[in-house]
Coordinates of C-alpha atoms and ligand atoms in Angstrom, one line a residue:
X1 CA -74.2 -8.6 195.2
X2 CA -77.3 -7.5 197.2
X3 CA -76.8 -7.0 200.9
X4 CA -77.6 -9.9 203.3
X5 CA -81.3 -9.9 204.2
X6 CA -80.5 -11.6 207.5
X7 CA -78.1 -10.4 210.3
X8 CA -74.4 -11.0 209.7
X9 CA -73.3 -14.1 211.5
X10 CA -71.3 -13.4 214.7
X11 CA -67.6 -13.4 214.3
X12 CA -66.8 -15.6 217.3
X13 CA -64.0 -17.9 216.0
X14 CA -61.3 -18.4 218.5
X15 CA -58.2 -16.5 217.5
X16 CA -55.9 -19.5 217.7
X17 CA -58.1 -21.3 215.2
X18 CA -57.6 -18.6 212.6
X19 CA -55.2 -18.9 209.8
X20 CA -52.4 -16.4 209.9
X21 CA -51.8 -16.8 206.1
X22 CA -54.1 -17.6 203.2
X23 CA -54.2 -21.3 202.3
X24 CA -51.8 -22.3 199.4
X25 CA -54.7 -23.3 197.1
X26 CA -53.9 -23.5 193.4
X27 CA -55.1 -20.4 191.5
X28 CA -56.8 -21.6 188.3
X29 CA -59.3 -20.1 186.0
X30 CA -62.7 -21.6 185.3
X31 CA -61.6 -22.6 181.8
X32 CA -58.6 -24.4 183.1
X33 CA -60.6 -26.3 185.7
X34 CA -63.2 -27.2 183.2
X35 CA -60.7 -28.5 180.7
X36 CA -58.9 -30.5 183.4
X37 CA -62.0 -32.4 184.3
X38 CA -63.1 -32.7 180.7
X39 CA -59.7 -34.3 179.8
X40 CA -59.9 -36.6 182.8
X41 CA -63.4 -37.7 181.7
X42 CA -62.1 -38.6 178.2
X43 CA -59.5 -40.9 179.8
X44 CA -62.3 -42.8 181.4
X45 CA -64.0 -45.9 179.9
X46 CA -67.6 -46.6 180.6
X47 CA -70.5 -48.6 179.2
X48 CA -71.3 -45.6 177.1
X49 CA -67.9 -46.0 175.3
X50 CA -68.3 -49.7 174.5
X51 CA -68.6 -53.3 175.8
X52 CA -67.7 -53.7 179.5
X53 CA -67.3 -57.4 179.8
X54 CA -66.6 -57.6 183.6
X55 CA -67.7 -61.1 184.6
X56 CA -70.2 -61.3 187.5
X57 CA -70.8 -57.5 187.3
X58 CA -73.5 -57.4 184.6
X59 CA -72.4 -54.1 183.1
X60 CA -75.4 -53.5 180.8
X61 CA -76.7 -50.4 179.0
X62 CA -78.8 -48.2 181.3
X63 CA -81.7 -46.7 179.3
X64 CA -81.7 -42.9 179.4
X65 CA -85.4 -42.7 179.9
X66 CA -84.9 -44.3 183.4
X67 CA -82.5 -41.4 184.3
X68 CA -85.2 -38.9 183.2
X69 CA -87.8 -40.6 185.4
X70 CA -85.5 -40.7 188.4
X71 CA -84.9 -37.0 188.0
X72 CA -88.6 -36.1 188.1
X73 CA -89.0 -33.5 190.9
X74 CA -91.7 -35.7 192.6
X75 CA -89.0 -38.4 193.0
X76 CA -85.8 -36.5 193.2
X77 CA -86.7 -33.5 195.3
X78 CA -88.5 -35.2 198.2
X79 CA -87.1 -35.4 201.7
X80 CA -86.9 -38.5 203.9
X81 CA -88.6 -36.7 206.8
X82 CA -91.5 -35.3 204.7
X83 CA -95.0 -36.2 206.0
X84 CA -96.1 -39.6 204.6
X85 CA -99.3 -38.2 203.1
X86 CA -97.1 -36.0 200.8
X87 CA -95.0 -38.9 199.4
X88 CA -97.7 -41.4 198.6
X89 CA -96.4 -41.8 195.0
X90 CA -92.9 -42.7 196.1
X91 CA -94.3 -45.2 198.7
X92 CA -96.5 -46.7 196.0
X93 CA -93.5 -47.1 193.7
X94 CA -91.6 -48.9 196.5
X95 CA -94.6 -51.2 197.2
X96 CA -94.9 -52.0 193.4
X97 CA -91.2 -52.7 193.1
X98 CA -91.4 -55.1 196.0
X99 CA -94.3 -56.9 194.3
X100 CA -92.4 -57.0 191.0
X101 CA -89.4 -58.5 192.6
X102 CA -91.6 -61.1 194.5
X103 CA -93.1 -62.1 191.2
X104 CA -89.7 -62.3 189.3
X105 CA -88.0 -64.3 192.1
X106 CA -90.7 -66.4 193.6
X107 CA -89.8 -65.1 197.1
X108 CA -92.6 -64.1 199.6
X109 CA -91.5 -60.6 200.5
X110 CA -88.7 -58.1 200.0
X111 CA -86.9 -55.3 201.7
X112 CA -85.5 -52.6 199.5
X113 CA -83.3 -51.0 202.2
X114 CA -79.8 -52.6 201.6
X115 CA -77.6 -50.3 199.6
X116 CA -75.5 -52.9 197.8
X117 CA -75.3 -56.6 197.1
X118 CA -72.8 -57.2 199.9
X119 CA -75.1 -55.1 202.2
X120 CA -78.0 -57.4 201.2
X121 CA -75.9 -60.5 202.1
X122 CA -75.2 -59.0 205.5
X123 CA -78.9 -58.2 206.0
X124 CA -79.9 -61.7 204.8
X125 CA -77.4 -63.5 207.1
X126 CA -78.5 -61.3 210.1
X127 CA -82.1 -62.6 209.5
X128 CA -80.9 -66.2 209.4
X129 CA -78.9 -65.7 212.6
X130 CA -82.0 -64.1 214.3
X131 CA -84.3 -66.9 213.1
X132 CA -82.0 -69.5 214.4
X133 CA -81.6 -67.7 217.8
X134 CA -85.4 -67.5 217.9
X135 CA -85.5 -71.3 217.7
X136 CA -82.9 -71.4 220.5
X137 CA -80.3 -72.6 218.1
X138 CA -76.8 -71.2 218.2
X139 CA -75.3 -73.1 215.3
X140 CA -72.6 -71.2 213.5
X141 CA -71.2 -73.0 210.4
X142 CA -72.0 -71.4 207.0
X143 CA -70.9 -73.5 204.0
X144 CA -69.6 -71.6 201.1
X145 CA -68.7 -73.2 197.8
X146 CA -65.1 -72.4 196.6
X147 CA -66.6 -70.7 193.5
X148 CA -68.4 -68.1 195.7
X149 CA -68.1 -64.4 195.3
X150 CA -65.6 -63.0 197.9
X151 CA -68.2 -61.0 199.7
X152 CA -70.1 -64.2 200.8
X153 CA -67.6 -65.5 203.4
X154 CA -67.0 -61.9 204.6
X155 CA -70.7 -61.3 205.1
X156 CA -71.2 -64.6 207.0
X157 CA -68.2 -63.8 209.2
X158 CA -69.5 -60.3 210.0
X159 CA -72.7 -61.9 211.4
X160 CA -70.7 -64.1 213.8
X161 CA -70.8 -67.2 211.6
X162 CA -67.9 -69.4 210.7
X163 CA -67.5 -69.8 207.0
X164 CA -66.4 -73.2 205.8
X165 CA -65.5 -73.9 202.2
X166 CA -67.3 -76.7 200.2
X167 CA -65.5 -78.0 197.1
X168 CA -66.7 -77.9 193.5
X169 CA -66.7 -81.1 191.6
X170 CA -65.6 -81.8 188.0
X171 CA -68.8 -80.2 186.7
X172 CA -67.9 -76.9 188.3
X173 CA -70.9 -77.3 190.6
X174 CA -71.2 -77.9 194.4
X175 CA -70.1 -81.4 195.2
X176 CA -73.3 -82.9 196.3
X177 CA -71.7 -86.0 197.9
X178 CA -69.4 -83.7 200.0
X179 CA -72.5 -81.7 201.1
X180 CA -74.5 -84.9 201.9
X181 CA -71.6 -86.0 204.1
X182 CA -71.3 -82.6 205.8
X183 CA -74.7 -81.2 206.5
X184 CA -76.2 -84.0 208.7
X185 CA -73.6 -83.3 211.4
X186 CA -76.2 -80.7 212.6
X187 CA -74.0 -77.6 213.1
X188 CA -74.7 -76.1 209.7
X189 CA -76.6 -72.8 209.9
X190 CA -76.8 -72.2 206.2
X191 CA -75.2 -72.5 202.8
X192 CA -74.5 -69.4 200.7
X193 CA -74.8 -70.3 197.1
X194 CA -74.5 -68.2 194.0
X195 CA -76.8 -69.5 191.3
X196 CA -75.8 -69.5 188.5
X197 CA -72.4 -69.7 190.1
X198 CA -69.4 -67.5 189.3
X199 CA -68.4 -70.0 186.6
X200 CA -71.7 -69.1 184.8
X201 CA -72.9 -72.6 185.6
X202 CA -76.4 -73.3 186.9
X203 CA -76.4 -75.3 190.1
X204 CA -78.7 -78.0 188.8
X205 CA -78.9 -79.8 192.2
X206 CA -80.3 -76.7 193.8
X207 CA -83.7 -78.3 194.8
X208 CA -81.9 -81.3 196.4
X209 CA -79.5 -78.9 198.2
X210 CA -82.5 -77.0 199.6
X211 CA -84.1 -80.2 200.8
X212 CA -80.9 -81.4 202.4
X213 CA -80.3 -78.1 204.3
X214 CA -84.0 -77.9 205.4
X215 CA -84.1 -81.5 206.6
X216 CA -81.2 -80.7 208.9
X217 CA -82.5 -77.4 210.2
X218 CA -80.4 -75.1 208.0
X219 CA -81.2 -72.3 205.6
X220 CA -80.3 -71.7 202.0
X221 CA -79.0 -68.2 201.1
X222 CA -78.9 -67.6 197.4
X223 CA -76.7 -64.8 196.1
X224 CA -78.9 -63.5 193.2
X225 CA -76.5 -60.9 191.9
X226 CA -76.4 -63.1 188.7
X227 CA -80.1 -63.1 188.3
X228 CA -79.7 -61.7 184.8
X229 CA -79.3 -65.3 183.6
X230 CA -82.6 -66.5 185.1
X231 CA -84.9 -63.5 184.3
X232 CA -88.3 -64.9 183.3
X233 CA -86.9 -68.4 183.0
X234 CA -86.4 -69.8 186.5
X235 CA -87.3 -68.5 190.0
X236 CA -85.0 -69.1 193.0
X237 CA -88.0 -69.1 195.3
X238 CA -89.4 -72.1 193.3
X239 CA -86.0 -73.8 193.8
X240 CA -86.6 -73.7 197.6
X241 CA -84.2 -71.0 198.7
X242 CA -84.9 -69.1 201.9
X243 CA -83.1 -65.8 201.3
X244 CA -82.1 -64.1 198.0
X245 CA -80.5 -60.8 197.3
X246 CA -80.7 -59.1 194.0
X247 CA -78.5 -56.3 192.6
X248 CA -80.8 -53.6 191.1
X249 CA -77.6 -52.0 189.9
X250 CA -76.7 -55.1 187.8
X251 CA -79.7 -57.0 186.6
X252 CA -82.2 -54.2 186.7
X253 CA -80.1 -51.8 184.7
X254 CA -79.1 -48.9 186.9
X255 CA -75.7 -47.4 186.5
X256 CA -72.9 -48.8 188.6
X257 CA -69.2 -48.8 188.9
X258 CA -67.3 -46.1 190.6
X259 CA -68.8 -46.9 193.9
X260 CA -72.5 -46.4 193.8
X261 CA -75.2 -45.7 194.7
X262 CA -76.5 -49.2 194.5
X263 CA -79.4 -51.3 195.8
X264 CA -79.4 -54.9 197.0
X265 CA -83.0 -55.8 197.9
X266 CA -83.4 -59.0 199.9
X267 CA -86.2 -61.4 199.4
X268 CA -87.2 -64.0 202.0
X269 CA -89.7 -66.9 202.3
X270 CA -91.7 -68.5 205.1
X271 CA -90.7 -67.8 208.7
X272 CA -88.0 -65.3 207.7
X273 CA -90.6 -62.7 206.6
X274 CA -91.0 -61.7 210.2
X275 CA -87.4 -60.8 210.5
X276 CA -87.2 -58.4 207.6
X277 CA -85.5 -55.0 208.5
X278 CA -87.6 -51.9 209.1
X279 CA -89.1 -49.7 207.8
X280 CA -91.5 -51.6 205.6
X281 CA -94.1 -50.1 203.3
X282 CA -97.6 -51.0 204.6
X283 CA -101.1 -50.1 203.7
X284 CA -102.9 -48.4 206.6
X285 CA -106.5 -48.6 207.6
X286 CA -106.7 -44.9 206.5
X287 CA -106.1 -46.0 202.9
X288 CA -102.6 -44.4 202.9
X289 CA -99.3 -46.1 202.6
X290 CA -96.9 -45.8 205.6
X291 CA -93.4 -46.6 206.4
X292 CA -93.9 -48.9 209.4
X293 CA -91.4 -49.9 212.1
X294 CA -94.0 -52.0 213.9
X295 CA -92.5 -55.4 213.4
X296 CA -91.5 -56.8 216.8
X297 CA -89.2 -59.6 215.4
X298 CA -87.5 -57.4 212.8
X299 CA -83.7 -57.3 212.9
X300 CA -84.2 -53.5 213.0
X301 CA -82.7 -50.9 210.7
X302 CA -79.8 -51.7 208.4
X303 CA -79.4 -48.2 206.9
X304 CA -80.6 -44.7 207.4
X305 CA -84.2 -44.1 206.2
X306 CA -85.2 -46.7 203.5
X307 CA -82.4 -47.2 201.1
X308 CA -81.3 -45.6 197.7
X309 CA -84.6 -44.5 196.3
X310 CA -83.3 -43.2 193.0
X311 CA -82.1 -46.7 192.1
X312 CA -85.5 -48.1 192.9
X313 CA -87.1 -45.7 190.5
X314 CA -84.8 -46.7 187.7
X315 CA -85.3 -50.4 188.4
X316 CA -89.1 -50.1 188.6
X317 CA -89.1 -48.2 185.3
X318 CA -86.9 -50.8 183.7
X319 CA -89.2 -53.7 184.8
X320 CA -92.3 -51.8 183.6
X321 CA -90.7 -51.0 180.2
X322 CA -89.5 -54.6 179.7
X323 CA -92.6 -56.4 180.9
X324 CA -92.6 -60.2 181.5
X325 CA -91.7 -61.1 177.9
X326 CA -89.0 -58.4 177.7
X327 CA -87.4 -59.6 180.9
X328 CA -87.3 -63.2 179.7
X329 CA -85.9 -62.0 176.4
X330 CA -83.2 -60.1 178.3
X331 CA -82.2 -63.3 180.1
X332 CA -82.2 -65.4 177.0
X333 CA -80.2 -62.8 175.1
X334 CA -77.7 -62.5 177.9
X335 CA -77.2 -66.3 177.7
X336 CA -77.0 -66.2 173.9
X337 CA -74.4 -63.4 174.0
X338 CA -72.1 -65.2 176.5
X339 CA -72.3 -68.5 174.5
X340 CA -71.6 -66.6 171.3
X341 CA -68.4 -65.4 172.9
X342 CA -67.7 -68.9 174.3
X343 CA -68.0 -70.4 170.8
X344 CA -65.9 -67.7 169.3
X345 CA -63.0 -68.3 171.6
X346 CA -63.1 -71.9 172.7
X347 CA -60.6 -73.0 170.1
X348 CA -57.9 -70.4 171.2
X349 CA -58.5 -70.3 174.9
X350 CA -58.9 -73.2 177.4
X351 CA -62.1 -73.9 179.3
X352 CA -61.7 -75.5 182.7
X353 CA -65.2 -77.0 182.7
X354 CA -67.1 -78.5 179.8
X355 CA -70.5 -77.9 181.5
X356 CA -72.8 -75.5 179.6
X357 CA -72.7 -72.0 180.8
X358 CA -75.4 -69.3 181.1
X359 CA -74.7 -65.5 181.3
X360 CA -70.9 -65.6 181.5
X361 CA -68.0 -67.8 180.5
X362 CA -64.7 -68.3 182.3
X363 CA -61.6 -69.2 180.3
X364 CA -58.3 -70.3 181.8
X365 CA -55.0 -68.6 180.7
X366 CA -52.9 -71.5 181.8
X367 CA -52.3 -73.0 178.4
X368 CA -51.5 -69.6 176.8
X369 CA -49.0 -68.9 179.6
X370 CA -47.3 -72.3 179.1
X371 CA -47.1 -71.8 175.3
X372 CA -46.1 -68.1 175.1
X373 CA -45.1 -66.9 178.6
X374 CA -47.9 -64.3 178.4
X375 CA -50.2 -64.3 181.5
X376 CA -53.9 -63.6 181.7
X377 CA -52.9 -60.1 183.0
X378 CA -50.9 -59.5 179.9
X379 CA -53.8 -60.5 177.6
X380 CA -56.2 -58.3 179.6
X381 CA -53.8 -55.3 179.4
X382 CA -53.3 -55.7 175.6
X383 CA -57.1 -55.6 175.1
X384 CA -57.0 -52.0 176.2
X385 CA -54.9 -51.2 173.1
X386 CA -57.7 -52.7 171.0
X387 CA -60.2 -50.2 172.7
X388 CA -61.9 -52.7 175.0
X389 CA -62.2 -52.8 178.8
X390 CA -60.6 -56.0 180.0
X391 CA -62.8 -58.7 181.5
X392 CA -62.6 -59.7 185.1
X393 CA -59.3 -61.7 185.7
X394 CA -58.0 -64.2 188.3
X395 CA -61.5 -64.8 189.6
X396 CA -63.0 -67.2 190.4
X397 CA -59.9 -68.6 192.1
X398 CA -60.7 -72.2 191.1
X399 CA -59.8 -71.5 187.5
X400 CA -56.1 -71.0 187.0
X401 CA -55.4 -67.6 185.3
X402 CA -59.2 -67.0 185.0
X403 CA -60.6 -64.7 182.3
X404 CA -64.2 -64.1 183.2
X405 CA -66.4 -62.6 180.4
X406 CA -70.0 -61.4 180.8
X407 CA -71.1 -59.5 177.7
X408 CA -74.8 -59.0 178.7
X409 CA -77.8 -58.8 176.4
X410 CA -77.4 -55.1 175.4
X411 CA -74.4 -55.7 173.0
X412 CA -74.9 -56.0 169.3
X413 CA -73.6 -59.0 167.3
X414 CA -71.1 -56.6 165.7
X415 CA -69.7 -55.5 169.0
X416 CA -69.4 -59.1 170.2
X417 CA -67.6 -60.0 166.9
X418 CA -65.2 -57.1 167.4
X419 CA -64.5 -58.2 170.9
X420 CA -63.9 -61.8 170.0
X421 CA -61.7 -60.7 167.1
X422 CA -59.6 -58.5 169.5
X423 CA -59.0 -61.4 171.9
X424 CA -58.1 -63.7 169.0
X425 CA -55.7 -61.1 167.7
X426 CA -54.0 -60.8 171.1
X427 CA -53.7 -64.6 171.5
X428 CA -52.2 -64.8 168.0
X429 CA -49.8 -62.0 168.8
X430 CA -48.8 -63.7 172.1
X431 CA -47.4 -66.6 170.0
X432 CA -45.7 -64.4 167.5
X433 CA -44.5 -61.4 169.6
X434 CA -45.0 -62.1 173.3
X435 CA -43.0 -59.0 174.4
X436 CA -45.5 -56.6 172.8
X437 CA -48.3 -58.3 174.8
X438 CA -46.3 -58.3 178.0
X439 CA -45.6 -54.6 177.7
X440 CA -49.2 -53.5 177.1
X441 CA -51.0 -51.2 177.3
X442 CA -49.1 -49.0 174.8
X443 CA -51.8 -46.5 174.0
X444 CA -53.4 -45.8 177.4
X445 CA -52.8 -42.6 179.3
X446 CA -51.1 -44.7 182.0
X447 CA -49.2 -48.0 181.6
X448 CA -48.9 -50.8 184.1
X449 CA -49.8 -49.6 187.5
X450 CA -48.2 -50.7 190.8
X451 CA -51.4 -52.0 192.3
X452 CA -49.8 -52.9 195.6
X453 CA -48.3 -49.5 196.0
X454 CA -51.6 -47.9 195.0
X455 CA -53.2 -49.8 197.9
X456 CA -50.5 -49.3 200.5
X457 CA -49.7 -45.6 199.8
X458 CA -53.1 -44.0 199.3
X459 CA -52.9 -40.4 198.1
X460 CA -56.4 -39.2 198.7
X461 CA -56.0 -35.5 199.0
X462 CA -54.2 -32.7 197.3
X463 CA -51.3 -31.3 199.2
X464 CA -49.5 -28.1 198.3
X465 CA -46.0 -28.7 197.1
X466 CA -43.1 -27.3 199.2
X467 CA -42.3 -24.5 196.8
Ligands
PLP1 C1 -71.5 -58.1 192.5 C2 -71.7 -59.3 193.3 C3 -71.9 -59.2 194.7 C4 -71.7 -57.9 195.5 O1 -72.5 -56.8 195.1 P1 -72.1 -55.3 195.5 O2 -73.3 -54.5 195.1 O3 -70.9 -55.0 194.7 O4 -71.9 -55.3 196.9 C5 -72.1 -60.3 195.4 N1 -72.2 -61.5 194.8 C6 -72.1 -61.6 193.4 C7 -72.2 -63.0 192.8 C8 -71.8 -60.5 192.6 O5 -71.7 -60.6 191.3

């Protein structure tokens, strides 16, 4: 190797901080390390291997061209502290993406800063809290339907609100009568509503719910993580909601799973626009785009810099590729795919609600368990032996033994047929040979895992063994 072109660094480490012996690191060749990781990667299952029907997660195919665009040096190699005049293209992309999301959702303005859906919820609820305080109103109750995503009550509580459950009715929708009795008491700050809800059912009373909350000084927060079902068809802003978060890493087709990076932009309407977090992209009098923090009522910063820019590039690319007709087609095909699966399974699995569903369908495993002793978990594990990733299970909580399936629009009819056939085969097997189903998976690299132990006894780093 060439000699250092700079002075050697001073050797000023305190003697007691020095090792007396070399660390006991494993000695492995490059070939061995490479093969280790290659083997691990083959054990993994991803959307590139097949259908990933996790309900509420919208695991759709991510077009590779979006990856190439996100890797363009002008996007990937810029620095957050670079002078603004040198990153005008990136700022223009952010401005354009905000405009696209405004048009798609019917909201007035967006922030792109939050790094995940749950982070968007936190941001949105902080804005509601600030807007209420600005009115001199310290009300704290946030109503959350019992079909809500688990992050909703957590986000409300983090902002100092008191979450209060509101029941679903026999349609699987918010019980309007219960809401009409509760809201006028005057202490309700907001309702947090997922629409379509986690049963895949459209909350058809949404306009009335918005009127009711507004009439009594409250806000409507819509969790738009399931926007896939509404794309090009219906706009939450037109329903009357005040705050909406979207998940770019679900609806707008950027890779997710494995912990990120994600992006949960938040749209707001009316008086809430003033409270959006900073920085915001603004057009200056000099004709340039700027990241401005000059918004006196803003709730401030909710993340370092301006969010996960690479995700924004992929989402903007996706929206431009699809266009308005393509986005509507995606929404319609997502609904079609889920209903195709619903039709294919409704004679062998039980539906808790007869109401029509949109982008996902939730079956109950209660009857199967009664008849065969096989639980939803067993069915899910046996699907692994058929080469499929299991759907979301035991959520939402209001469906006993829930099996929640969201196929998305990017699956072919052949793939959906194979998935339906696999579930039917497992149900049939559960009646004939329940023990085989209960022991599954038989072909996976690991069998049933002790999930409680995995949570309680985390092993997060390699330790040398005693010998
Ligand atoms: C996924 C999801 C969230 C949370 O989004 P994250 O990006 O995982 O934080 C919130 N609500 C609903 C309905 C979701 O499906």
